mmCIF file of C-alpha atoms in Angstrom:
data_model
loop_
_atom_site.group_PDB
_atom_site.id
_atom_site.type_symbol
_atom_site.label_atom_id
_atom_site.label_comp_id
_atom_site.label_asym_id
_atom_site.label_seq_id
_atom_site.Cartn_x
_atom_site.Cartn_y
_atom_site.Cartn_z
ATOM 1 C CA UNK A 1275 -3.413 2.305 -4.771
ATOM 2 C CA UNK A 1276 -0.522 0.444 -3.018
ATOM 3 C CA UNK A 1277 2.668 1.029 -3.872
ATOM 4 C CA UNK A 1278 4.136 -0.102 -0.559
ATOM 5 C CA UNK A 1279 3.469 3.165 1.822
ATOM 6 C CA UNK A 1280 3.530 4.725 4.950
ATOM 7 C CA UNK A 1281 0.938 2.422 7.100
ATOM 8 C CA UNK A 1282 -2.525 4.040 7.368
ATOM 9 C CA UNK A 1283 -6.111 1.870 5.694
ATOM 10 C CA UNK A 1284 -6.929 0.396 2.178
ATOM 11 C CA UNK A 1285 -2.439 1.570 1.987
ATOM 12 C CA UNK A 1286 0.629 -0.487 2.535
ATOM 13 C CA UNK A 1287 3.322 1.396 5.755
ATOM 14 C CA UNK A 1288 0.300 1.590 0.868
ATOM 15 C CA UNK A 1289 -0.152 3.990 -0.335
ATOM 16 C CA UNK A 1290 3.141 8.185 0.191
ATOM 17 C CA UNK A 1291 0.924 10.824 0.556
ATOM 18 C CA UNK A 1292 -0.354 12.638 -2.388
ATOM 19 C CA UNK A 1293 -2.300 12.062 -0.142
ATOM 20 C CA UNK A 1294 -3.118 8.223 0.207
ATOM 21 C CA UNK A 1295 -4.976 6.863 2.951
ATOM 22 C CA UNK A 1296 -1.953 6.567 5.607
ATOM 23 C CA UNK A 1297 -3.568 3.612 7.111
ATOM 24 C CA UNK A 1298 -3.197 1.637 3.765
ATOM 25 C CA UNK A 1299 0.077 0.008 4.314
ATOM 26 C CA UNK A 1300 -0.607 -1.404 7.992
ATOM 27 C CA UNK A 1301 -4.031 -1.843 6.560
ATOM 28 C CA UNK A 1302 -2.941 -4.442 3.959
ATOM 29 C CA UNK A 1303 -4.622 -2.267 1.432
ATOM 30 C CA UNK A 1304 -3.329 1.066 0.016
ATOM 31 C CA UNK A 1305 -6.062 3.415 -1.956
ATOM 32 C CA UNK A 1306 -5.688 6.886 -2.167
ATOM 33 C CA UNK A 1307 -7.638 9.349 -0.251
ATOM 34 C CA UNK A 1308 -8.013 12.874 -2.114
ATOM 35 C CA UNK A 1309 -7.999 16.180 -0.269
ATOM 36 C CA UNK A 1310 -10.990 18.481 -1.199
ATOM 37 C CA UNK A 1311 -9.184 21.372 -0.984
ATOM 38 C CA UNK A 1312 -5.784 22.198 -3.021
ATOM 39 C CA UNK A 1313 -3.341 24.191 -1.817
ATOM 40 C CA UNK A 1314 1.086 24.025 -2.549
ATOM 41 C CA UNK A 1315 1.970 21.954 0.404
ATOM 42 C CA UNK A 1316 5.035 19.887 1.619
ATOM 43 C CA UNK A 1317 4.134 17.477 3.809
ATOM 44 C CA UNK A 1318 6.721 15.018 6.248
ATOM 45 C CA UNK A 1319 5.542 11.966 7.986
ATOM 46 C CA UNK A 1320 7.380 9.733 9.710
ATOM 47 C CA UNK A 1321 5.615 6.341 11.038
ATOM 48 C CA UNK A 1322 6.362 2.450 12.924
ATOM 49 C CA UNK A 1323 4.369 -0.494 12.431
ATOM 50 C CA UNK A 1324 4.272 -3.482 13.976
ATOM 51 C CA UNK A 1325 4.529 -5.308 10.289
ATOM 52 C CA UNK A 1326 4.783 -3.664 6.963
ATOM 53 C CA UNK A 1327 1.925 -5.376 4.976
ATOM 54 C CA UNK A 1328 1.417 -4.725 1.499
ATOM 55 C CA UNK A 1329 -2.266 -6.431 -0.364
ATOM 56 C CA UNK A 1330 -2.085 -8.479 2.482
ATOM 57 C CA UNK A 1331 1.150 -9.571 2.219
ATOM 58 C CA UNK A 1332 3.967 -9.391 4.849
ATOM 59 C CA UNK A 1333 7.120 -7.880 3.151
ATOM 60 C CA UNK A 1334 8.612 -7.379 6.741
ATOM 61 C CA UNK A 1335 8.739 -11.230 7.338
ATOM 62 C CA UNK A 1336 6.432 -10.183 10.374
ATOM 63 C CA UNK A 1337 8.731 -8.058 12.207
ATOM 64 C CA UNK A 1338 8.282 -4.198 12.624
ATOM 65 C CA UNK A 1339 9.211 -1.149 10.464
ATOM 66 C CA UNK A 1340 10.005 2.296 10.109
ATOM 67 C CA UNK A 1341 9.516 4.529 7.179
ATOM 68 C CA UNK A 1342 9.482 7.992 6.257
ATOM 69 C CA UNK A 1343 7.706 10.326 3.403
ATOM 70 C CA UNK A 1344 8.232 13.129 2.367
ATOM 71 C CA UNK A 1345 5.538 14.773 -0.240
ATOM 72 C CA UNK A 1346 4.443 18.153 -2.334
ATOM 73 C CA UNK A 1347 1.136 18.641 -3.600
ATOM 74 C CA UNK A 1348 0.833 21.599 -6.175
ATOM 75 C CA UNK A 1349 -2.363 23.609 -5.795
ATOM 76 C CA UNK A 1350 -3.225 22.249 -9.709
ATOM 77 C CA UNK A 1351 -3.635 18.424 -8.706
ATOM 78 C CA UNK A 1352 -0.365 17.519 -8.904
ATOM 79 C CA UNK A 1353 1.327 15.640 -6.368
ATOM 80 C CA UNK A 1354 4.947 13.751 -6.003
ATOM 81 C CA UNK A 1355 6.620 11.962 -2.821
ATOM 82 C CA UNK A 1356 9.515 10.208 -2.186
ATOM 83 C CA UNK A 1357 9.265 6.965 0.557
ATOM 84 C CA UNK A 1358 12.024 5.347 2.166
ATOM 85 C CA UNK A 1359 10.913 1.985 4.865
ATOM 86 C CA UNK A 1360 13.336 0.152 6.695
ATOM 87 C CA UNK A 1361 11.711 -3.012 6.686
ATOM 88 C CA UNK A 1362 13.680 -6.745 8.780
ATOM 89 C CA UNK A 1363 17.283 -7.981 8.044
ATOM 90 C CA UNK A 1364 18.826 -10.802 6.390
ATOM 91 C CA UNK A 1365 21.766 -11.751 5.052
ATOM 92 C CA UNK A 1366 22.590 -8.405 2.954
ATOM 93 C CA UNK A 1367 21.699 -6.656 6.070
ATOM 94 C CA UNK A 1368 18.662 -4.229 6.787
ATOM 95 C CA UNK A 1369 16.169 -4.108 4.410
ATOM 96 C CA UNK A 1370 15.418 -1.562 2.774
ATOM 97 C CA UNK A 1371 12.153 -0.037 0.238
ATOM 98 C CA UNK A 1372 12.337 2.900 -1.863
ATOM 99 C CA UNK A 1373 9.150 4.007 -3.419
ATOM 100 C CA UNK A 1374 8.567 7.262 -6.067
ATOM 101 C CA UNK A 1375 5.205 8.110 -7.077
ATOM 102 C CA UNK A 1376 4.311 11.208 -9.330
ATOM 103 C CA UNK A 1377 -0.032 12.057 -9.186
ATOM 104 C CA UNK A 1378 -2.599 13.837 -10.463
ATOM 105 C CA UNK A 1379 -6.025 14.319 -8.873
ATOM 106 C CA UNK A 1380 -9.060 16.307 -9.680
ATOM 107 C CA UNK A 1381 -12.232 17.553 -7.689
ATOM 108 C CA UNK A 1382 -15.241 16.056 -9.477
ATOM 109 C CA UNK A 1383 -18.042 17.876 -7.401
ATOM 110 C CA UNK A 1384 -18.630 18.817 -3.824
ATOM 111 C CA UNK A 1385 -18.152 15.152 -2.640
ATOM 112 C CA UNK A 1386 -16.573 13.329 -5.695
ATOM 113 C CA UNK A 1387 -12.659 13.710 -6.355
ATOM 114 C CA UNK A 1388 -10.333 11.474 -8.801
ATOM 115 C CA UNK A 1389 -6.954 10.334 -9.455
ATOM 116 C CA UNK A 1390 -4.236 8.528 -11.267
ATOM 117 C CA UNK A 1391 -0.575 7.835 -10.317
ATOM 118 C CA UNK A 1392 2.413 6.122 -11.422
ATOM 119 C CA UNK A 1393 4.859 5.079 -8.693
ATOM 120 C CA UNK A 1394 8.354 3.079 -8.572
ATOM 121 C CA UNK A 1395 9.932 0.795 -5.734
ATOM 122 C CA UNK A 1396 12.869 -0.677 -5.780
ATOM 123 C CA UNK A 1397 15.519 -2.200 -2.956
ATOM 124 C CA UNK A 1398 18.523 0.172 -2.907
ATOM 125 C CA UNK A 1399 21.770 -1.691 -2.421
ATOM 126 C CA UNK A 1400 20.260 -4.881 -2.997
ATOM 127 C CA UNK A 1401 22.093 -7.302 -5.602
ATOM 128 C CA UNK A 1402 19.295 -10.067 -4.915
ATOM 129 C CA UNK A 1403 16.101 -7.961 -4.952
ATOM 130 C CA UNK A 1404 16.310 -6.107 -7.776
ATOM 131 C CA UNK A 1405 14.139 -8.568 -9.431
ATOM 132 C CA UNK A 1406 11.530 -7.070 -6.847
ATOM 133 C CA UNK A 1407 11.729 -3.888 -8.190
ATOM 134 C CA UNK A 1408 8.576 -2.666 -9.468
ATOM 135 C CA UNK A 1409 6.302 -0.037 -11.545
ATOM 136 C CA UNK A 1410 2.102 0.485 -10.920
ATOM 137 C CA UNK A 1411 -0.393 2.790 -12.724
ATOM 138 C CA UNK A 1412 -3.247 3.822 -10.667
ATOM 139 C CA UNK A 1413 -6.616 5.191 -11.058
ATOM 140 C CA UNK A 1414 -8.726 6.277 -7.571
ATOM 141 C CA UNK A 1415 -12.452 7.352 -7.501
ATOM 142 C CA UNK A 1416 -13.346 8.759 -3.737
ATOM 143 C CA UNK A 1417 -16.757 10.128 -2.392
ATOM 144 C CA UNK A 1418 -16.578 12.234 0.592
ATOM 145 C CA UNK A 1419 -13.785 11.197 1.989
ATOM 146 C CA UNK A 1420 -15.607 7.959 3.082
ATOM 147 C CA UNK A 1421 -15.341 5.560 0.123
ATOM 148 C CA UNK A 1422 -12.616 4.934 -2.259
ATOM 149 C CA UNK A 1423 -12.293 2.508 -5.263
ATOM 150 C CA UNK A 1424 -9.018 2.076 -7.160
ATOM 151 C CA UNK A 1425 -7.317 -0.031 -10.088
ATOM 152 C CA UNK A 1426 -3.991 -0.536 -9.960
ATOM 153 C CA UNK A 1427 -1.574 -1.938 -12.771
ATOM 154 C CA UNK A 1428 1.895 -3.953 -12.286
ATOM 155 C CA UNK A 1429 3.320 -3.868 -15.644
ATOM 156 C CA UNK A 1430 6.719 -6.540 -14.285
ATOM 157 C CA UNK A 1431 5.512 -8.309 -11.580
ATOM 158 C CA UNK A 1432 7.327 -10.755 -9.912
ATOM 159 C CA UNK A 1433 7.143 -12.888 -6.428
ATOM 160 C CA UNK A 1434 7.884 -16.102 -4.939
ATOM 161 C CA UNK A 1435 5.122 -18.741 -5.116
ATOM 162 C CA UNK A 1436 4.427 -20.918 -1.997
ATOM 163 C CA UNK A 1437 7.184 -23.458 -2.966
ATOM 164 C CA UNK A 1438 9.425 -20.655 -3.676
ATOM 165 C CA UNK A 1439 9.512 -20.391 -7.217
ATOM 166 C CA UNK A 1440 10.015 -17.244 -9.000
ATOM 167 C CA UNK A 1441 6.742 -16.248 -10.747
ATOM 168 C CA UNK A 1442 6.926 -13.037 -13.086
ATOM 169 C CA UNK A 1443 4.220 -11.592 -15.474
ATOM 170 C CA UNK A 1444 1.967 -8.612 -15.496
ATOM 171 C CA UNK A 1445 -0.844 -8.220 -12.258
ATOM 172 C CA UNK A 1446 -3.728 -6.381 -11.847
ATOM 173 C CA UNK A 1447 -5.781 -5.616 -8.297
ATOM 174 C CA UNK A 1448 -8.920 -3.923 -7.342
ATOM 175 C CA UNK A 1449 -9.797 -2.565 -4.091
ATOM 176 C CA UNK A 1450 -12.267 -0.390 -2.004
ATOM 177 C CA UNK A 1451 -12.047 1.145 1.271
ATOM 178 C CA UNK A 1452 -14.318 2.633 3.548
ATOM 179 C CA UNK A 1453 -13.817 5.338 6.674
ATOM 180 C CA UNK A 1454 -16.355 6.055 8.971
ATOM 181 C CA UNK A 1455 -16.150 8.498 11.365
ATOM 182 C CA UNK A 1456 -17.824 6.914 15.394
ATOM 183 C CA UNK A 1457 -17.332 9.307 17.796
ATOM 184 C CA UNK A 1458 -14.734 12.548 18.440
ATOM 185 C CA UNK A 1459 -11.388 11.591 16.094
ATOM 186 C CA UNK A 1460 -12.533 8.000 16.597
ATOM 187 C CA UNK A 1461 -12.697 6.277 12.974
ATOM 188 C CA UNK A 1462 -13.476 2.669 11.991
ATOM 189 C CA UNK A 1463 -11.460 1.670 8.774
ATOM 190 C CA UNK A 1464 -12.633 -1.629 6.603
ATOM 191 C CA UNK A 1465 -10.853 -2.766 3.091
ATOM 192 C CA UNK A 1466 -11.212 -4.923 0.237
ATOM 193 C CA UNK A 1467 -8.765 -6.082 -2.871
ATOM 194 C CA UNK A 1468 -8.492 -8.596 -4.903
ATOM 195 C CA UNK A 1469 -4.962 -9.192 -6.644
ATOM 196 C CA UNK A 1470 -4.516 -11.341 -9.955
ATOM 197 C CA UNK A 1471 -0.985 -12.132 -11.565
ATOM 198 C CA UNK A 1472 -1.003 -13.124 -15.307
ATOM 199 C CA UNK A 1473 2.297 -15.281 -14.502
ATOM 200 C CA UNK A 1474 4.592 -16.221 -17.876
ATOM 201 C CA UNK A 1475 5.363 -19.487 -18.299
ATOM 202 C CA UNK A 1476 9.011 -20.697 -16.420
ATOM 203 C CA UNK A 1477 11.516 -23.571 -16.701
ATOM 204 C CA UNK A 1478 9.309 -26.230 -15.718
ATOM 205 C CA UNK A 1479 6.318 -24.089 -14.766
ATOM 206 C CA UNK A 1480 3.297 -23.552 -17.208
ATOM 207 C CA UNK A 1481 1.635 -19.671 -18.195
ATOM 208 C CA UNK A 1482 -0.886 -19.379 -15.445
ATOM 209 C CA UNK A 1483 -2.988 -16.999 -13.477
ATOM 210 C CA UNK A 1484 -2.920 -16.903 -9.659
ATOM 211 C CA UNK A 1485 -5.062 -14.107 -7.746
ATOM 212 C CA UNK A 1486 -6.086 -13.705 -4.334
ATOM 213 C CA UNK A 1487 -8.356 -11.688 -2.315
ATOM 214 C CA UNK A 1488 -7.493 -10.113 0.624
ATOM 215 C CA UNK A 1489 -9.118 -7.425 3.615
ATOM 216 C CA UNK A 1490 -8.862 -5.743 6.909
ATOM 217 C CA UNK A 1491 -11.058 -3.706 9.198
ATOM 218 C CA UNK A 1492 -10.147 -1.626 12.360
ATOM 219 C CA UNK A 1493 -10.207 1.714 13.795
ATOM 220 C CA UNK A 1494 -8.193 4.197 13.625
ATOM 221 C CA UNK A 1495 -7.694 7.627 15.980
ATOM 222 C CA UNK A 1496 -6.030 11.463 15.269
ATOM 223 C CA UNK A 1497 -5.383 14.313 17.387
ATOM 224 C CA UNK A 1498 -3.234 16.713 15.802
ATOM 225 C CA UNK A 1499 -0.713 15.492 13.936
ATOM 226 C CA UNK A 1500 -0.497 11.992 15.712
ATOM 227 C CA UNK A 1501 -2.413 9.063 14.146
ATOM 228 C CA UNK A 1502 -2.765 5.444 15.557
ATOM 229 C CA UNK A 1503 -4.351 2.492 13.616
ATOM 230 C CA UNK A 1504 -5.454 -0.310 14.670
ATOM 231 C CA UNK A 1505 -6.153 -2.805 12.055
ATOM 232 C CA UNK A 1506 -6.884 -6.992 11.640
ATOM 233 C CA UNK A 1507 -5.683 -7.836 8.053
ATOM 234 C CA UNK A 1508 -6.773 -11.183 6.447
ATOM 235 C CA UNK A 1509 -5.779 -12.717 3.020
ATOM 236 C CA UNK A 1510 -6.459 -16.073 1.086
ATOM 237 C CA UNK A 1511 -2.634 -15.498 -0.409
ATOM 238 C CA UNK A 1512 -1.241 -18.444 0.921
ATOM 239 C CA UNK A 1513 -3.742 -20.903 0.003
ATOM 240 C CA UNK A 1514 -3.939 -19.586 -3.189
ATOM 241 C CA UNK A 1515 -0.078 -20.633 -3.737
ATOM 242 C CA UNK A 1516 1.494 -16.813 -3.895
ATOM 243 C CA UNK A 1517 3.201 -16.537 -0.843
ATOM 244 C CA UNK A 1518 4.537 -18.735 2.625
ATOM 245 C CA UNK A 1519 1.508 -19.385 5.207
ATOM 246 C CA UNK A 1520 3.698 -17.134 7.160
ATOM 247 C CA UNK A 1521 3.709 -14.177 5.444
ATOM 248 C CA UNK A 1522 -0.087 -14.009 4.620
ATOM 249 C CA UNK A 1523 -1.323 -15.198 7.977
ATOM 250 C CA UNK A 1524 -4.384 -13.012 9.384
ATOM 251 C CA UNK A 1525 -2.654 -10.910 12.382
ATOM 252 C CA UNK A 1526 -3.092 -7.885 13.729
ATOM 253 C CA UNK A 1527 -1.110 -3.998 12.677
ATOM 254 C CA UNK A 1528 -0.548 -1.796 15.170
ATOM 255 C CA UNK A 1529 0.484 1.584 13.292
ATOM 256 C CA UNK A 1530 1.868 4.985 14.801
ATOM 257 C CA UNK A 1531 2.144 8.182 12.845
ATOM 258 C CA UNK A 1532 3.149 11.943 12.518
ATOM 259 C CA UNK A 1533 2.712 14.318 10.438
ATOM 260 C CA UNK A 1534 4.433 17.618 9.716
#
């Protein structure tokens, strides 16, 4: 699930732990990725990126970001976190993304766990973006803490096309994510998603739908409570006419984290 995050993969700086796959977020994907074992636990995290990409989608305008997370999972399934990412300036000043997510997660079998979450975002501060603000309901289905598969639901979604125009409705996006552990704490990371908005009719603009798929694959590393991700995140949002060629241009995410 993606609700902007911390940057880990498939995740979003995604996905605040509860505990989602940290790479999400630099990863241009953000699906969760459920601990086995439950236990009450805070967890901290603080983490830079060199772009804050969320389903592919620069919301950083390209330039790098900070965030922090701060999250408690109950030793019942339940989970909550609170996100805050600094993300570029403009003319309000520094940018900034607030995201609230409340979870629940259960352990299927052995190697199968589950989840659904709702989370918030919104632009503190912000007279302009509040029309950015946004809600998503989530369902996650992991094995083994290799694959995940999650649904995700935007009940107000809203963006600027490629021309610019203001395109609201409801959206819907699918994704899978895969981790696969090479050699020592060495770990190559690979994503999937697909994002569709229903957009409502405008001014002079018709009811349409506009979706887009998007992916990444990398590797990521860990020793201790450090974590480095190295990620190549491609999307076909621009030429779909959702976003600027600038913001969904395939680059490259470097992503630094710690955990405590």
């Amino acid at each position: 699930m993606n609700y902007g995050c911390i940057p880990v993969p498939n995740h979003h700086f995604h996905r605040f732990s509860a505990r989602f796959n940290r790479a999400a977020l630099a990863l241009g994907l953000c699906s969760l990725v459920w601990q086995p074992a439950w236990a009450d636990d805070w967890s901290h995290s603080v983490a830079v990126a060199s772009d804050y990409v969320v389903r592919g989608i620069s919301l950083s305008n390209e330039h790098a970001s900070l965030a922090w997370d701060i999250s408690y999972r109950g030793d019942t399934g339940w989970s909550a976190g609170l996100g805050l990412a600094a993300l570029d300036r403009d003319a309000e000043g520094r940018r900034l993304l607030l995201t609230a997510h409340l979870g629940r997660s259960w352990q299927l079998s052995t190697d199968w766990a589950a989840g659904v979450a709702l989370s918030r975002s919104a632009y503190p501060g912000s007279a302009r973006r509040h029309r950015f603000d946004s809600s998503e309901l989530s369902a996650s289905l992991g094995w083994d803490g290799r694959v995940n598969g999650s649904l995700a639901w935007y009940p107000g979604a809203y963006r600027n096309d490629a021309q610019g125009r203001p395109r609201s409705g409801h959206a819907l996006s699918a994704e899978l994510s895969l981790r696969q552990r090479l050699v020592g704490a060495l770990a190559l990371d690979a994503g999937l998603g697909y994002y569709r908005l229903q957009a409502r009719a405008g001014s002079d603009l018709p009811a349409t739908a506009l979706g887009y798929g998007y992916g990444n694959v990398g590797l990521s590393w860990a020793q201790g409570n450090a974590q480095v991700y190295l990620s190549h995140i491609a999307s076909q949002a621009h030429s779909r006419g959702l976003t600027s060629a600038a913001r969904a241009a395939d680059r490259w995410v470097l992503s630094l984290l710690w955990e405590f």
